[in-house]
């Protein structure tokens, strides 16, 4: 009799736990589905979890820069910038400082790096050369004051790619696809 009651109690307990487990699994499924689905305001955009990841990445980058600041009335940040853009940066900082109602503002004081410091590579690109620069960057970013092979790639890459697709029909299809992409570039961004 005691064994039968114990058996009924255990079976009921197992059934309750299975019901709770199924409910929890259903809850997790629905939450995961909600996180992976596109955002309700932008059905063609990123999922909620991807938006959160991008937000956290941006916040981390901001805090990484802010952690380089020193406390006090003036924040001091060590950054690299192109020498040719120094006047433009100073002008933007001055115009933004003039718009703030309090006395806070930003000033760019050029502090030249030590002699043996290696500055980061800064490569100017435009809409045409950006794709070729990305191809070069997959193999490695050139060091500061090193020759940039992107110019060479800009000239030779389309030619060599064209040799790979020598068939006129295939080439025509690729040409039409490329023209369509160029024509619809703004809407595809």
CSV table of C-alpha atoms in Angstrom, one decimal:
chain,number,residue,atom,x,y,z
A,1,UNK,CA,0.0,0.0,0.0
A,2,UNK,CA,2.8,2.5,0.9
A,3,UNK,CA,4.7,1.5,-2.2
A,4,UNK,CA,1.7,2.1,-4.4
A,5,UNK,CA,1.1,5.6,-2.8
A,6,UNK,CA,4.8,6.4,-3.2
A,7,UNK,CA,4.5,5.3,-6.9
A,8,UNK,CA,1.5,7.5,-7.5
A,9,UNK,CA,3.2,10.4,-5.8
A,10,UNK,CA,6.4,10.0,-7.9
A,11,UNK,CA,4.4,9.6,-11.1
A,12,UNK,CA,2.4,12.8,-10.3
A,13,UNK,CA,5.6,14.6,-9.4
A,14,UNK,CA,7.3,13.5,-12.6
A,15,UNK,CA,4.2,14.6,-14.6
A,16,UNK,CA,4.2,18.0,-12.9
A,17,UNK,CA,7.8,18.5,-13.7
A,18,UNK,CA,7.4,17.5,-17.3
A,19,UNK,CA,4.5,19.9,-17.6
A,20,UNK,CA,6.6,22.7,-16.1
A,21,UNK,CA,9.6,21.8,-18.4
A,22,UNK,CA,7.3,21.9,-21.5
A,23,UNK,CA,5.9,25.2,-20.4
A,24,UNK,CA,9.5,26.6,-19.9
A,25,UNK,CA,10.6,25.2,-23.2
A,26,UNK,CA,7.6,26.9,-24.9
A,27,UNK,CA,8.5,30.2,-23.1
A,28,UNK,CA,12.1,30.0,-24.3
A,29,UNK,CA,11.0,29.2,-27.8
A,30,UNK,CA,8.7,32.2,-27.9
A,31,UNK,CA,11.3,34.5,-26.4
A,32,UNK,CA,14.0,33.3,-28.8
A,33,UNK,CA,11.6,33.7,-31.7
A,34,UNK,CA,10.9,37.3,-30.6
A,35,UNK,CA,14.6,38.1,-30.3
A,36,UNK,CA,15.5,36.7,-33.7
A,37,UNK,CA,12.5,38.3,-35.5
A,38,UNK,CA,13.0,41.7,-37.2
A,39,UNK,CA,12.0,44.7,-35.2
A,40,UNK,CA,8.3,45.7,-35.4
A,41,UNK,CA,9.1,49.2,-36.5
A,42,UNK,CA,11.5,48.0,-39.3
A,43,UNK,CA,10.5,44.6,-40.7
A,44,UNK,CA,13.3,44.5,-43.2
A,45,UNK,CA,16.0,45.5,-40.7
A,46,UNK,CA,18.0,43.7,-38.0
A,47,UNK,CA,16.6,41.4,-35.3
A,48,UNK,CA,16.2,42.8,-31.8
A,49,UNK,CA,19.2,40.9,-30.6
A,50,UNK,CA,21.4,42.2,-33.4
A,51,UNK,CA,20.2,45.7,-32.7
A,52,UNK,CA,21.2,45.2,-29.0
A,53,UNK,CA,24.6,43.7,-30.1
A,54,UNK,CA,25.3,46.7,-32.3
A,55,UNK,CA,24.1,49.1,-29.6
A,56,UNK,CA,26.5,47.4,-27.0
A,57,UNK,CA,29.3,47.5,-29.5
A,58,UNK,CA,28.9,51.3,-30.0
A,59,UNK,CA,28.6,51.9,-26.3
A,60,UNK,CA,31.7,49.9,-25.7
A,61,UNK,CA,33.6,51.9,-28.3
A,62,UNK,CA,32.4,55.2,-26.7
A,63,UNK,CA,33.4,54.1,-23.2
A,64,UNK,CA,36.7,52.9,-24.6
A,65,UNK,CA,37.4,56.4,-25.9
A,66,UNK,CA,36.0,58.0,-22.7
A,67,UNK,CA,38.3,55.8,-20.6
A,68,UNK,CA,41.2,57.5,-22.2
A,69,UNK,CA,40.1,60.8,-20.8
A,70,UNK,CA,41.6,62.4,-17.7
A,71,UNK,CA,39.3,63.9,-15.1
A,72,UNK,CA,39.0,67.6,-14.4
A,73,UNK,CA,37.6,70.6,-16.0
A,74,UNK,CA,39.2,69.8,-19.3
A,75,UNK,CA,39.1,66.3,-20.8
A,76,UNK,CA,42.4,65.3,-22.4
A,77,UNK,CA,42.2,62.6,-25.1
A,78,UNK,CA,45.1,61.2,-27.1
A,79,UNK,CA,44.0,60.6,-30.7
A,80,UNK,CA,45.6,60.3,-34.1
A,81,UNK,CA,44.3,62.5,-36.9
A,82,UNK,CA,45.5,63.4,-40.4
A,83,UNK,CA,47.7,66.5,-40.3
A,84,UNK,CA,46.0,67.9,-43.4
A,85,UNK,CA,42.6,67.9,-41.5
A,86,UNK,CA,43.9,69.7,-38.4
A,87,UNK,CA,42.5,73.1,-39.3
A,88,UNK,CA,39.1,71.5,-40.2
A,89,UNK,CA,39.0,69.6,-36.9
A,90,UNK,CA,39.8,72.8,-34.9
A,91,UNK,CA,37.1,74.7,-36.8
A,92,UNK,CA,34.5,72.1,-36.0
A,93,UNK,CA,35.4,72.0,-32.3
A,94,UNK,CA,35.3,75.8,-32.1
A,95,UNK,CA,31.9,76.0,-33.8
A,96,UNK,CA,30.5,73.3,-31.5
A,97,UNK,CA,32.1,75.0,-28.4
A,98,UNK,CA,30.5,78.3,-29.4
A,99,UNK,CA,27.0,76.7,-29.4
A,100,UNK,CA,27.2,75.3,-25.9
A,101,UNK,CA,25.6,77.6,-23.3
A,102,UNK,CA,28.0,76.9,-20.5
A,103,UNK,CA,31.7,77.5,-20.6
A,104,UNK,CA,32.5,73.9,-21.5
A,105,UNK,CA,34.0,73.1,-24.9
A,106,UNK,CA,36.7,71.3,-26.8
A,107,UNK,CA,40.1,72.3,-28.0
A,108,UNK,CA,42.6,70.5,-30.2
A,109,UNK,CA,46.1,70.9,-28.9
A,110,UNK,CA,48.5,69.2,-31.3
A,111,UNK,CA,50.9,67.0,-29.3
A,112,UNK,CA,53.3,65.4,-31.6
A,113,UNK,CA,54.0,61.7,-30.8
A,114,UNK,CA,57.4,60.4,-29.8
A,115,UNK,CA,59.9,59.9,-32.6
A,116,UNK,CA,59.6,56.1,-32.7
A,117,UNK,CA,55.8,55.9,-32.3
A,118,UNK,CA,54.1,54.1,-35.3
A,119,UNK,CA,51.0,56.0,-36.3
A,120,UNK,CA,48.0,54.0,-37.6
A,121,UNK,CA,47.4,53.7,-41.3
A,122,UNK,CA,44.8,56.1,-42.7
A,123,UNK,CA,43.8,55.5,-46.3
A,124,UNK,CA,41.4,57.9,-48.1
A,125,UNK,CA,38.8,56.1,-50.2
A,126,UNK,CA,35.8,57.1,-52.3
A,127,UNK,CA,32.8,55.1,-53.5
A,128,UNK,CA,34.8,53.5,-56.3
A,129,UNK,CA,38.1,52.7,-54.6
A,130,UNK,CA,36.5,51.5,-51.3
A,131,UNK,CA,35.7,48.0,-52.6
A,132,UNK,CA,39.2,47.5,-53.9
A,133,UNK,CA,40.6,48.8,-50.6
A,134,UNK,CA,38.5,46.2,-48.8
A,135,UNK,CA,39.9,43.4,-51.0
A,136,UNK,CA,43.5,44.6,-50.2
A,137,UNK,CA,42.6,44.8,-46.5
A,138,UNK,CA,41.6,41.2,-46.4
A,139,UNK,CA,45.2,40.3,-47.1
A,140,UNK,CA,46.6,42.9,-44.7
A,141,UNK,CA,46.5,46.6,-44.1
A,142,UNK,CA,49.6,48.4,-45.3
A,143,UNK,CA,51.7,50.0,-42.6
A,144,UNK,CA,52.1,53.8,-42.2
A,145,UNK,CA,54.0,55.3,-45.2
A,146,UNK,CA,54.1,51.9,-47.0
A,147,UNK,CA,52.9,51.6,-50.6
A,148,UNK,CA,49.2,50.9,-50.8
A,149,UNK,CA,48.6,48.1,-53.4
A,150,UNK,CA,44.9,49.1,-53.7
A,151,UNK,CA,45.8,51.4,-56.7
A,152,UNK,CA,47.3,48.3,-58.4
A,153,UNK,CA,44.3,46.2,-57.5
A,154,UNK,CA,41.9,48.9,-58.8
A,155,UNK,CA,43.5,48.6,-62.3
A,156,UNK,CA,44.3,44.9,-62.5
A,157,UNK,CA,41.4,43.3,-60.5
A,158,UNK,CA,38.7,44.0,-63.1
A,159,UNK,CA,41.0,42.9,-65.9
A,160,UNK,CA,41.9,39.6,-64.2
A,161,UNK,CA,38.3,39.1,-63.2
A,162,UNK,CA,37.3,39.7,-66.8
A,163,UNK,CA,39.8,37.1,-68.0
A,164,UNK,CA,38.2,34.5,-65.6
A,165,UNK,CA,34.8,35.2,-67.2
A,166,UNK,CA,35.8,35.3,-70.9
A,167,UNK,CA,32.5,33.9,-72.2
A,168,UNK,CA,30.5,36.7,-73.8
A,169,UNK,CA,27.1,35.6,-72.5
A,170,UNK,CA,28.4,35.3,-69.0
A,171,UNK,CA,30.2,38.6,-69.3
A,172,UNK,CA,27.0,40.3,-70.6
A,173,UNK,CA,25.0,39.0,-67.6
A,174,UNK,CA,27.6,40.2,-65.2
A,175,UNK,CA,27.7,43.6,-67.0
A,176,UNK,CA,23.9,44.0,-66.8
A,177,UNK,CA,23.9,42.9,-63.1
A,178,UNK,CA,26.7,45.5,-62.4
A,179,UNK,CA,24.9,48.3,-64.2
A,180,UNK,CA,21.7,47.5,-62.3
A,181,UNK,CA,23.6,47.6,-59.0
A,182,UNK,CA,25.2,50.9,-59.9
A,183,UNK,CA,21.8,52.3,-61.0
A,184,UNK,CA,20.1,51.1,-57.7
A,185,UNK,CA,23.0,51.8,-55.4
A,186,UNK,CA,21.2,54.4,-53.3
A,187,UNK,CA,18.1,52.3,-52.7
A,188,UNK,CA,20.2,49.2,-51.8
A,189,UNK,CA,22.2,50.9,-49.0
